[in-house]
């Protein structure tokens, strides 16, 4: 009898231990695959794009943002020559360039004018867009000092310090100002981030590889928050000159993605930054979830047809690896944001890889849709993949798949009938399939590093999952849900602004007024976001009003120079036209 009791006790213990082991194994498995939330985004791209909303406007309107070579960088005025064999000349007529890439508010980031002159515009743009992305996530950037925030940034050019005609004033900062390692390190130094800080150069796949590494670091608890993305500014025309020699550029600077008349890639520039958290942390912290990274993968072409030649088998493998990481099957994805550089070699290989994976066994489901942002802005290189992410996040929210430009006849080198795949040459509604919207984004580096990311629209239970109304200009005042009575308040409401200079304060007021004229977010929600989710900088302005019209009028009344008097750093402007100074604090 005693033996039976001992056996029962042993079996109960063994069963309990097995259950506990299975529970821990599930926790480990779930942790490895936990979705990553995108809680903030910021960007600059050609066509004057300065926000994710403006990028959406550009693609939704079918805008072609490619233009002539810049005239403010000291490039030769006679750079273009139809004869590609002439030394130092390019046969393409232009590309996609960032306007105002030379501008920078050095004092805002505690940088001396001399150092700012020597610091690569790529580093400056990363500082600006990281600040914006964090604020757009509803997080005070200053509050992150000392936090376990990781930095993962893709940067592939470091020639700013070697351009001709440098000023002696720039000497002393040129090495650090152009170093790729400093591009990410400067972010952690400036913001006080203490998580992993890594600069990635896998060429054109850099920003998606950065996202992949950031997601892995979050899942391993190496950081509690991460900023990831990439940047490209061409300080010299070297890339144009060298690819002209290789006959790799399109004649007009445009990427004719998957078109039969594709004649090469078109270089462009950009910067994009994402703020990332584990989904469980984002929901616990009450952060707005813009989209969810379900899975990602990175691999290499290996010993393929050539060092810079794409590999169809490798692209198929990276797609299947990402699907496995997401625990999805090809039929679960609706839209592919392709690499789509517009080259005669690369595009057909990519299309075949998509057809061989996403285009098969869809069992009556809608065809997978294919498009590329590069047809609008050109190939933004290290910032290309993150631009595709931002485009797709906006497209999922708006329920529209934008058209791909410059497609005359789909490439005759692709058997488009070999699978269920549609090249989107006209905008169409996002397919409704009775589950969350999903999309995949591809980037392939010319050194052979491939990356693939699978995104999902946030569920209705995710905190503040709806995107706010389009916010034009660099204003991120309201991240709360829309209100049906957004234009009216029952009592006077204060909107608080802050900046480091009076000029910046005036610009904040003007941009907020422009946005507020059409936004439907409630006045009270705007007030809450401005007061609680923004950095409190030294110069302040507060406007008050009992309705949207009076608040906008008060914002338009903010004037430059009002904060210049010593000891006076806060000002109140009422919607009735009165204003009074108040002491700091």
Coordinates of C-alpha atoms in Angstrom, one line a residue:
X1 CA 0.0 0.0 0.0
X2 CA 2.9 2.3 0.9
X3 CA 4.5 1.5 -2.5
X4 CA 1.3 2.5 -4.3
X5 CA 1.0 5.8 -2.5
X6 CA 4.7 6.6 -3.2
X7 CA 4.1 5.7 -6.9
X8 CA 1.0 8.0 -7.0
X9 CA 3.0 10.8 -5.4
X10 CA 5.8 10.4 -7.8
X11 CA 3.5 10.4 -10.8
X12 CA 1.7 13.5 -9.6
X13 CA 5.0 15.2 -9.2
X14 CA 6.2 14.1 -12.6
X15 CA 3.0 15.3 -14.3
X16 CA 3.3 18.7 -12.5
X17 CA 6.9 19.0 -13.5
X18 CA 6.1 18.1 -17.1
X19 CA 3.3 20.7 -17.2
X20 CA 5.7 23.3 -15.8
X21 CA 8.3 22.4 -18.3
X22 CA 5.8 22.8 -21.1
X23 CA 4.6 26.1 -19.7
X24 CA 8.2 27.4 -19.6
X25 CA 8.8 26.1 -23.1
X26 CA 5.7 27.9 -24.4
X27 CA 6.9 31.1 -22.7
X28 CA 10.3 30.8 -24.4
X29 CA 8.7 30.0 -27.8
X30 CA 6.2 32.9 -27.4
X31 CA 9.1 35.2 -26.4
X32 CA 11.1 34.3 -29.5
X33 CA 8.1 35.1 -31.7
X34 CA 6.5 37.9 -29.7
X35 CA 5.2 40.6 -32.1
X36 CA 7.0 43.9 -32.1
X37 CA 4.9 47.1 -32.1
X38 CA 5.7 50.1 -34.2
X39 CA 4.7 53.0 -31.9
X40 CA 6.3 56.0 -33.6
X41 CA 7.5 57.0 -37.1
X42 CA 9.3 60.0 -38.7
X43 CA 10.9 60.6 -42.0
X44 CA 12.2 62.9 -44.8
X45 CA 12.0 61.9 -48.4
X46 CA 12.2 63.6 -51.9
X47 CA 9.3 65.7 -52.9
X48 CA 9.4 67.8 -49.8
X49 CA 8.2 64.9 -47.6
X50 CA 8.7 65.7 -43.9
X51 CA 6.3 63.3 -42.2
X52 CA 4.7 59.9 -42.7
X53 CA 1.4 61.7 -43.6
X54 CA 3.1 63.6 -46.3
X55 CA 4.7 60.5 -47.7
X56 CA 1.2 59.0 -47.8
X57 CA -0.1 62.0 -49.6
X58 CA 2.8 61.7 -52.2
X59 CA 2.1 58.0 -53.0
X60 CA -1.7 58.3 -52.8
X61 CA -1.6 61.2 -55.3
X62 CA 0.8 59.4 -57.6
X63 CA 3.5 62.0 -57.3
X64 CA 6.8 61.6 -59.2
X65 CA 9.4 63.2 -56.9
X66 CA 12.5 62.7 -59.1
X67 CA 14.2 66.0 -60.1
X68 CA 17.4 67.6 -61.3
X69 CA 20.8 67.4 -59.5
X70 CA 21.1 69.7 -56.4
X71 CA 22.9 73.0 -56.9
X72 CA 23.8 73.6 -53.2
X73 CA 26.4 70.9 -52.7
X74 CA 29.3 72.0 -54.8
X75 CA 28.7 69.4 -57.4
X76 CA 29.9 70.1 -61.0
X77 CA 27.3 72.1 -62.9
X78 CA 28.1 70.1 -66.0
X79 CA 27.8 66.7 -64.3
X80 CA 25.3 65.4 -66.9
X81 CA 26.6 64.2 -70.2
X82 CA 24.8 61.8 -72.6
X83 CA 28.1 60.0 -73.3
X84 CA 28.6 57.7 -70.3
X85 CA 32.3 57.1 -71.1
X86 CA 33.5 60.6 -70.3
X87 CA 35.4 60.6 -67.0
X88 CA 33.5 62.2 -64.1
X89 CA 30.3 62.5 -66.0
X90 CA 26.9 60.8 -65.7
X91 CA 24.4 60.0 -68.4
X92 CA 21.4 60.1 -66.0
X93 CA 19.6 63.5 -65.7
X94 CA 18.9 63.5 -62.0
X95 CA 17.5 61.6 -59.0
X96 CA 15.4 62.0 -55.8
X97 CA 17.0 64.6 -53.5
X98 CA 16.2 65.9 -50.0
X99 CA 15.5 69.6 -50.0
X100 CA 17.3 71.5 -47.2
X101 CA 19.6 68.7 -46.3
X102 CA 22.2 71.3 -45.3
X103 CA 19.9 72.9 -42.7
X104 CA 20.3 72.0 -39.0
X105 CA 19.4 73.5 -35.7
X106 CA 22.8 72.9 -34.0
X107 CA 22.0 74.6 -30.7
X108 CA 18.9 72.5 -30.1
X109 CA 21.1 69.4 -29.9
X110 CA 23.9 71.2 -28.0
X111 CA 26.3 71.2 -30.9
X112 CA 28.6 74.1 -31.7
X113 CA 28.4 75.8 -35.1
X114 CA 31.9 74.6 -36.0
X115 CA 31.1 71.0 -35.2
X116 CA 27.8 71.2 -37.0
X117 CA 29.6 72.2 -40.2
X118 CA 31.8 69.1 -40.0
X119 CA 29.1 66.6 -39.1
X120 CA 27.6 64.6 -42.0
X121 CA 24.0 65.7 -42.8
X122 CA 23.1 62.0 -42.3
X123 CA 23.9 62.3 -38.6
X124 CA 22.1 65.6 -38.3
X125 CA 19.0 64.1 -40.0
X126 CA 19.1 61.1 -37.7
X127 CA 19.1 63.4 -34.7
X128 CA 16.1 65.4 -35.9
X129 CA 14.0 62.4 -37.1
X130 CA 14.7 60.4 -33.9
X131 CA 13.5 63.2 -31.8
X132 CA 10.4 63.5 -33.9
X133 CA 9.7 59.8 -34.0
X134 CA 9.9 59.5 -30.2
X135 CA 7.6 62.5 -29.7
X136 CA 5.2 61.0 -32.3
X137 CA 5.1 57.9 -30.1
X138 CA 3.8 60.0 -27.3
X139 CA 7.0 59.8 -25.4
X140 CA 9.0 62.7 -24.0
X141 CA 12.5 62.3 -25.5
X142 CA 14.1 63.9 -22.4
X143 CA 12.5 61.3 -20.2
X144 CA 14.4 58.5 -22.0
X145 CA 17.8 59.7 -20.7
X146 CA 19.4 56.8 -18.9
X147 CA 16.9 54.3 -20.3
X148 CA 17.7 51.0 -21.9
X149 CA 16.8 52.3 -25.4
X150 CA 18.6 50.6 -28.3
X151 CA 19.7 52.3 -31.5
X152 CA 20.0 50.4 -34.8
X153 CA 20.6 52.6 -37.8
X154 CA 21.5 51.8 -41.4
X155 CA 24.2 54.1 -42.9
X156 CA 26.2 53.3 -46.1
X157 CA 28.0 56.5 -47.1
X158 CA 30.8 58.2 -45.1
X159 CA 32.3 60.5 -47.7
X160 CA 31.2 63.8 -46.3
X161 CA 34.6 64.5 -44.8
X162 CA 36.4 63.8 -48.0
X163 CA 34.6 66.1 -50.3
X164 CA 36.7 68.8 -52.1
X165 CA 36.9 72.4 -51.0
X166 CA 36.5 71.9 -47.2
X167 CA 36.8 74.9 -44.9
X168 CA 39.6 75.0 -42.3
X169 CA 36.8 75.6 -39.7
X170 CA 35.7 72.0 -40.2
X171 CA 39.0 70.4 -39.3
X172 CA 39.1 68.5 -36.1
X173 CA 35.5 67.1 -36.4
X174 CA 35.7 65.6 -39.8
X175 CA 36.7 62.0 -38.8
X176 CA 33.9 61.6 -36.2
X177 CA 31.5 63.7 -38.3
X178 CA 31.7 61.1 -41.1
X179 CA 32.2 57.9 -39.2
X180 CA 29.4 55.4 -39.5
X181 CA 29.9 54.2 -35.9
X182 CA 29.3 57.7 -34.7
X183 CA 26.0 58.0 -36.6
X184 CA 24.3 55.7 -34.1
X185 CA 26.7 56.6 -31.2
X186 CA 25.8 60.3 -31.5
X187 CA 22.1 59.4 -31.0
X188 CA 22.8 57.5 -27.8
X189 CA 25.1 60.2 -26.6
X190 CA 22.7 63.1 -27.3
X191 CA 19.6 61.4 -26.0
X192 CA 21.3 59.4 -23.2
X193 CA 20.2 56.0 -24.5
X194 CA 22.0 53.1 -22.8
X195 CA 20.8 50.1 -24.8
X196 CA 22.7 48.4 -27.7
X197 CA 23.9 51.0 -30.2
X198 CA 24.8 49.6 -33.7
X199 CA 25.3 51.1 -37.1
X200 CA 24.6 48.6 -39.9
X201 CA 25.9 48.8 -43.5
X202 CA 24.4 46.1 -45.7
X203 CA 24.0 48.6 -48.5
X204 CA 20.4 48.9 -49.7
X205 CA 19.0 46.4 -47.2
X206 CA 20.5 48.3 -44.2
X207 CA 17.3 49.8 -42.7
X208 CA 15.4 46.5 -42.8
X209 CA 18.4 44.6 -41.3
X210 CA 18.4 47.3 -38.6
X211 CA 14.7 46.6 -37.9
X212 CA 15.4 42.9 -37.8
X213 CA 18.2 43.3 -35.3
X214 CA 16.2 45.7 -33.2
X215 CA 13.3 43.3 -32.9
X216 CA 15.7 40.5 -31.8
X217 CA 17.2 42.7 -29.2
X218 CA 13.8 43.6 -27.8
X219 CA 12.7 40.0 -27.6
X220 CA 15.9 39.1 -25.8
X221 CA 15.3 42.0 -23.3
X222 CA 18.6 43.6 -24.3
X223 CA 16.6 46.9 -24.5
X224 CA 13.1 48.0 -23.5
X225 CA 12.6 50.4 -26.4
X226 CA 14.4 50.7 -29.7
X227 CA 14.8 53.2 -32.5
X228 CA 15.6 51.7 -35.9
X229 CA 15.9 52.9 -39.5
X230 CA 18.3 54.3 -42.0
X231 CA 19.5 57.4 -43.7
X232 CA 21.1 58.3 -47.1
X233 CA 22.4 61.7 -48.2
X234 CA 24.8 61.8 -51.1
X235 CA 27.4 64.3 -50.2
X236 CA 29.3 63.7 -53.4
X237 CA 28.2 62.5 -56.9
X238 CA 30.5 59.4 -56.7
X239 CA 27.6 56.9 -56.7
X240 CA 26.2 58.4 -59.8
X241 CA 29.6 58.5 -61.6
X242 CA 30.5 54.9 -60.7
X243 CA 27.1 53.4 -61.6
X244 CA 27.2 55.4 -64.9
X245 CA 30.4 53.5 -65.7
X246 CA 28.6 50.3 -65.0
X247 CA 25.6 51.3 -67.1
X248 CA 23.4 50.7 -64.0
X249 CA 21.4 53.9 -64.0
X250 CA 18.2 54.8 -65.7
X251 CA 18.5 57.6 -68.3
X252 CA 15.9 59.8 -66.6
X253 CA 16.7 59.0 -63.0
X254 CA 13.4 57.1 -62.4
X255 CA 12.9 53.6 -61.2
X256 CA 10.5 51.8 -63.6
X257 CA 9.7 49.0 -61.3
X258 CA 8.8 45.7 -63.0
X259 CA 8.2 47.5 -66.3
X260 CA 9.3 46.2 -69.7
X261 CA 11.1 49.4 -70.4
X262 CA 13.1 49.4 -67.1
X263 CA 16.6 50.7 -67.9
X264 CA 18.3 50.9 -64.5
X265 CA 17.9 52.3 -61.0
X266 CA 17.5 55.9 -60.0
X267 CA 19.4 57.0 -56.9
X268 CA 17.7 59.0 -54.3
X269 CA 17.9 60.0 -50.6
X270 CA 15.9 59.9 -47.4
X271 CA 15.8 59.1 -43.7
X272 CA 13.3 57.1 -41.8
X273 CA 13.1 56.2 -38.1
X274 CA 10.8 53.8 -36.3
X275 CA 10.2 53.5 -32.5
X276 CA 9.7 49.9 -31.5
X277 CA 8.5 48.0 -28.4
X278 CA 7.4 44.5 -27.6
X279 CA 3.7 44.5 -28.2
X280 CA 2.9 43.5 -24.7
X281 CA 5.0 46.5 -23.4
X282 CA 3.3 48.9 -25.8
X283 CA -0.1 47.8 -24.6
X284 CA 0.9 48.0 -20.9
X285 CA 2.4 51.4 -21.4
X286 CA -0.7 52.7 -23.3
X287 CA 1.3 53.6 -26.4
X288 CA -0.5 53.9 -29.8
X289 CA 0.3 50.9 -32.0
X290 CA 0.6 51.8 -35.6
X291 CA 1.4 48.4 -36.9
X292 CA 2.9 45.1 -35.7
X293 CA 6.1 43.4 -36.9
X294 CA 5.0 39.7 -37.1
X295 CA 8.2 38.3 -38.4
X296 CA 11.4 39.1 -40.2
X297 CA 14.4 37.3 -41.7
X298 CA 17.9 38.1 -43.1
X299 CA 20.1 35.9 -45.2
X300 CA 22.8 36.1 -47.9
X301 CA 23.0 35.2 -51.6
X302 CA 26.2 33.2 -50.8
X303 CA 28.2 32.0 -53.8
X304 CA 25.7 33.1 -56.4
X305 CA 26.0 34.3 -60.0
X306 CA 28.1 37.3 -58.9
X307 CA 29.0 39.4 -55.9
X308 CA 26.4 42.1 -56.8
X309 CA 23.9 39.9 -58.7
X310 CA 20.7 39.0 -57.0
X311 CA 19.8 35.4 -56.3
X312 CA 16.3 34.1 -56.7
X313 CA 16.8 31.0 -54.5
X314 CA 18.1 33.3 -51.7
X315 CA 15.2 35.6 -52.0
X316 CA 12.7 32.7 -51.8
X317 CA 14.5 31.4 -48.7
X318 CA 14.4 34.8 -46.9
X319 CA 10.7 35.1 -47.7
X320 CA 10.0 31.6 -46.3
X321 CA 12.2 32.2 -43.3
X322 CA 10.2 35.4 -42.4
X323 CA 6.9 33.6 -42.8
X324 CA 8.1 30.9 -40.5
X325 CA 9.3 33.5 -38.0
X326 CA 5.8 35.1 -38.2
X327 CA 4.1 31.7 -37.9
X328 CA 2.2 32.5 -41.1
X329 CA 1.7 31.0 -44.6
X330 CA 2.0 32.8 -47.9
X331 CA -1.8 33.1 -48.2
X332 CA -1.9 35.2 -45.0
X333 CA -0.2 38.2 -46.7
X334 CA -2.1 40.6 -49.0
X335 CA 0.5 43.1 -50.3
X336 CA 4.2 43.0 -51.2
X337 CA 6.2 46.3 -51.0
X338 CA 9.0 45.2 -53.3
X339 CA 12.6 46.2 -53.6
X340 CA 11.7 47.0 -57.3
X341 CA 14.8 49.0 -58.3
X342 CA 13.9 49.1 -62.0
X343 CA 16.9 47.1 -63.2
X344 CA 16.6 44.6 -66.1
X345 CA 18.3 41.9 -64.0
X346 CA 17.0 42.4 -60.5
X347 CA 13.3 43.0 -61.0
X348 CA 12.5 39.8 -63.0
X349 CA 14.4 37.8 -60.4
X350 CA 12.5 39.4 -57.5
X351 CA 9.1 38.9 -59.3
X352 CA 9.9 35.2 -59.9
X353 CA 10.7 34.8 -56.2
X354 CA 7.5 36.4 -55.1
X355 CA 5.5 34.3 -57.6
X356 CA 7.2 31.1 -56.3
X357 CA 6.3 31.9 -52.7
X358 CA 3.4 34.3 -52.2
X359 CA 1.8 33.6 -55.6
X360 CA 1.3 29.9 -55.1
X361 CA -1.5 27.8 -53.4
X362 CA -3.7 30.8 -52.5
X363 CA -6.7 28.5 -52.6
X364 CA -9.1 31.0 -54.1
X365 CA -7.8 33.9 -52.0
X366 CA -7.3 37.3 -53.7
X367 CA -4.0 37.6 -55.7
X368 CA -1.1 39.1 -53.7
X369 CA -0.6 42.7 -54.8
X370 CA 2.9 44.0 -55.8
X371 CA 4.2 47.6 -55.8
X372 CA 7.2 49.8 -55.0
X373 CA 7.8 53.2 -53.4
X374 CA 10.9 53.5 -55.6
X375 CA 8.6 54.3 -58.5
X376 CA 7.7 57.6 -56.7
X377 CA 10.9 58.7 -55.1
X378 CA 13.7 56.6 -56.6
X379 CA 16.0 54.3 -54.7
X380 CA 16.7 55.8 -51.2
X381 CA 19.4 53.1 -50.6
X382 CA 20.0 52.7 -46.8
X383 CA 16.6 54.4 -46.2
X384 CA 14.7 52.5 -48.8
X385 CA 13.3 49.7 -46.7
X386 CA 12.1 51.8 -43.8
X387 CA 10.4 54.1 -46.4
X388 CA 8.6 51.0 -47.6
X389 CA 7.6 50.2 -44.0
X390 CA 6.1 53.7 -43.5
X391 CA 4.3 53.5 -46.8
X392 CA 2.7 50.2 -45.9
X393 CA 1.7 51.2 -42.4
X394 CA -0.1 54.2 -43.9
X395 CA -1.7 52.1 -46.7
X396 CA -3.0 49.6 -44.2
X397 CA -4.6 52.4 -42.2
X398 CA -6.2 54.1 -45.2
X399 CA -7.3 50.7 -46.7
X400 CA -5.7 51.6 -50.1
X401 CA -2.9 50.1 -52.1
X402 CA -1.3 53.0 -54.1
X403 CA -0.3 52.6 -57.7
X404 CA 3.2 51.9 -58.9
X405 CA 4.3 54.6 -61.4
X406 CA 6.2 54.3 -64.7
X407 CA 4.9 50.8 -65.7
X408 CA 4.2 50.8 -69.4
X409 CA 3.9 47.0 -70.0
X410 CA 4.8 44.6 -67.2
X411 CA 8.2 43.0 -67.7
X412 CA 8.1 40.4 -70.5
X413 CA 10.9 38.6 -68.6
X414 CA 8.4 37.5 -66.0
X415 CA 5.7 34.8 -66.4
X416 CA 3.0 36.7 -64.6
X417 CA 0.5 33.9 -65.2
X418 CA 2.6 31.4 -63.2
X419 CA 1.0 32.5 -59.9
X420 CA -1.6 34.7 -58.3
X421 CA 0.2 38.0 -58.4
X422 CA -1.0 41.4 -59.6
X423 CA 1.3 44.4 -60.3
X424 CA -0.6 47.4 -59.0
X425 CA -0.6 50.0 -61.8
X426 CA -3.7 51.7 -60.5
X427 CA -4.7 52.4 -56.9
X428 CA -7.2 49.9 -55.5
X429 CA -8.8 49.1 -52.2
X430 CA -6.9 46.9 -49.7
X431 CA -8.3 43.3 -50.1
X432 CA -10.9 42.5 -47.4
X433 CA -10.3 38.9 -46.3
X434 CA -11.8 38.6 -42.9
X435 CA -8.6 38.9 -40.9
X436 CA -6.1 41.7 -40.1
X437 CA -4.4 43.4 -43.0
X438 CA -0.9 42.1 -43.7
X439 CA 1.9 43.2 -45.9
X440 CA 5.6 42.2 -46.5
X441 CA 8.5 44.5 -47.3
X442 CA 11.7 43.4 -49.1
X443 CA 15.1 44.9 -49.4
X444 CA 18.2 43.4 -51.1
X445 CA 21.7 44.8 -50.6
X446 CA 24.0 44.7 -53.5
X447 CA 26.6 42.9 -51.4
X448 CA 24.2 40.0 -51.1
X449 CA 22.4 40.6 -47.8
X450 CA 18.6 40.1 -48.2
X451 CA 15.9 41.2 -45.7
X452 CA 12.2 40.5 -45.5
X453 CA 9.7 41.9 -42.9
X454 CA 6.1 41.0 -42.4
X455 CA 3.7 43.6 -41.0
X456 CA 0.2 43.3 -39.6
X457 CA -2.4 46.0 -38.9
X458 CA -3.0 46.5 -35.2
X459 CA -6.0 44.8 -33.6
X460 CA -8.8 46.8 -32.2
X461 CA -7.7 45.9 -28.7
X462 CA -4.2 47.5 -29.2
X463 CA -3.9 50.8 -27.3
X464 CA -5.0 53.8 -29.4
X465 CA -4.5 51.7 -32.6
X466 CA -6.1 54.2 -34.9
X467 CA -3.8 56.7 -36.7
X468 CA -4.6 60.3 -36.1
X469 CA -5.9 62.5 -38.9
X470 CA -3.2 63.6 -41.3
X471 CA -0.8 65.9 -39.6
X472 CA 0.9 68.2 -42.1
X473 CA 4.1 69.9 -41.1
X474 CA 6.2 68.6 -38.3
X475 CA 3.5 68.7 -35.6
X476 CA 2.7 65.7 -33.5
X477 CA 0.3 67.2 -31.0
X478 CA -2.6 64.8 -31.0
X479 CA -2.3 61.0 -30.9
X480 CA -5.6 60.2 -29.2
X481 CA -8.6 58.8 -31.0
X482 CA -10.8 61.1 -33.2
X483 CA -13.7 62.9 -31.5
X484 CA -17.0 63.7 -33.0
X485 CA -17.0 67.1 -31.5
X486 CA -13.3 67.8 -32.1
X487 CA -13.9 71.4 -33.1
X488 CA -15.6 72.5 -29.9
X489 CA -14.7 72.6 -26.2
X490 CA -17.1 73.4 -23.4
X491 CA -14.6 75.6 -21.6
X492 CA -11.3 77.4 -22.3
X493 CA -8.5 74.9 -23.1
X494 CA -4.8 75.7 -22.9
X495 CA -2.4 74.5 -25.6
X496 CA 1.2 74.6 -24.4
X497 CA 4.2 74.9 -26.7
X498 CA 7.9 74.9 -25.9
X499 CA 11.1 75.4 -27.9
X500 CA 14.7 76.4 -27.4
X501 CA 14.4 79.6 -29.4
X502 CA 11.7 82.1 -30.0
X503 CA 11.9 81.5 -33.8
X504 CA 11.3 77.8 -33.2
X505 CA 8.4 78.6 -30.9
X506 CA 6.8 80.7 -33.6
X507 CA 7.2 77.9 -36.2
X508 CA 5.7 75.4 -33.8
X509 CA 2.7 77.7 -33.4
X510 CA 2.3 78.2 -37.1
X511 CA 2.6 74.5 -37.9
X512 CA 0.1 73.5 -35.2
X513 CA -2.3 76.1 -36.5
X514 CA -2.1 74.7 -40.0
X515 CA -2.7 71.2 -38.7
X516 CA -5.5 72.2 -36.3
X517 CA -7.6 73.9 -39.0
X518 CA -8.6 70.5 -40.5
X519 CA -7.9 68.0 -37.7
X520 CA -10.8 66.4 -35.9
X521 CA -9.0 65.4 -32.7
X522 CA -10.6 67.1 -29.7
X523 CA -9.1 70.3 -28.3
X524 CA -8.8 68.6 -24.9
X525 CA -6.9 65.6 -26.3
X526 CA -4.5 68.0 -28.1
X527 CA -4.0 69.9 -24.8
X528 CA -3.3 66.7 -22.9
X529 CA -0.7 65.5 -25.5
X530 CA 1.1 68.8 -25.6
X531 CA 1.3 69.0 -21.8
X532 CA 2.1 65.5 -20.9
X533 CA 3.9 63.9 -23.9
X534 CA 6.3 66.6 -25.1
X535 CA 9.6 67.8 -23.8
X536 CA 9.4 70.9 -21.6
X537 CA 12.0 73.1 -23.3
X538 CA 13.1 76.5 -22.0
X539 CA 10.9 78.8 -24.0
X540 CA 7.1 78.4 -23.5
X541 CA 4.0 79.7 -25.2
X542 CA 0.4 78.9 -24.1
X543 CA -2.6 79.8 -26.1
X544 CA -6.1 79.4 -24.8
X545 CA -9.5 79.3 -26.4
X546 CA -13.0 77.9 -25.9
X547 CA -13.2 76.6 -29.5
X548 CA -11.0 75.6 -32.4
X549 CA -11.4 78.9 -34.2
X550 CA -10.1 80.9 -31.3
X551 CA -7.3 78.5 -30.6
X552 CA -6.1 78.7 -34.2
X553 CA -6.4 82.5 -34.2
X554 CA -4.3 82.7 -31.0
X555 CA -1.7 80.4 -32.5
X556 CA -1.5 82.7 -35.6
X557 CA -1.0 85.6 -33.1
X558 CA 2.3 84.2 -31.7
X559 CA 5.0 86.6 -32.8
X560 CA 8.8 86.2 -33.0
X561 CA 11.0 87.7 -30.4
X562 CA 8.4 87.6 -27.6
X563 CA 10.7 85.4 -25.5
X564 CA 13.9 87.4 -25.9
X565 CA 13.7 89.4 -22.7
X566 CA 15.9 88.0 -19.9
X567 CA 14.0 86.1 -17.2
X568 CA 10.9 85.9 -19.3
X569 CA 10.5 82.4 -20.8
X570 CA 6.7 81.8 -20.7
X571 CA 3.9 83.6 -22.5
X572 CA 0.2 83.3 -22.5
X573 CA -1.9 84.3 -25.6
X574 CA -5.7 84.0 -25.3
X575 CA -8.1 83.3 -28.1
X576 CA -9.7 86.7 -27.5
X577 CA -6.5 88.5 -28.6
X578 CA -5.0 89.4 -25.2
X579 CA -1.6 88.3 -24.2
X580 CA 0.4 88.6 -21.0
X581 CA 3.8 87.5 -19.9
X582 CA 4.3 85.2 -16.9
X583 CA 7.5 84.2 -15.2
X584 CA 9.3 80.9 -15.9
X585 CA 7.7 77.8 -14.3

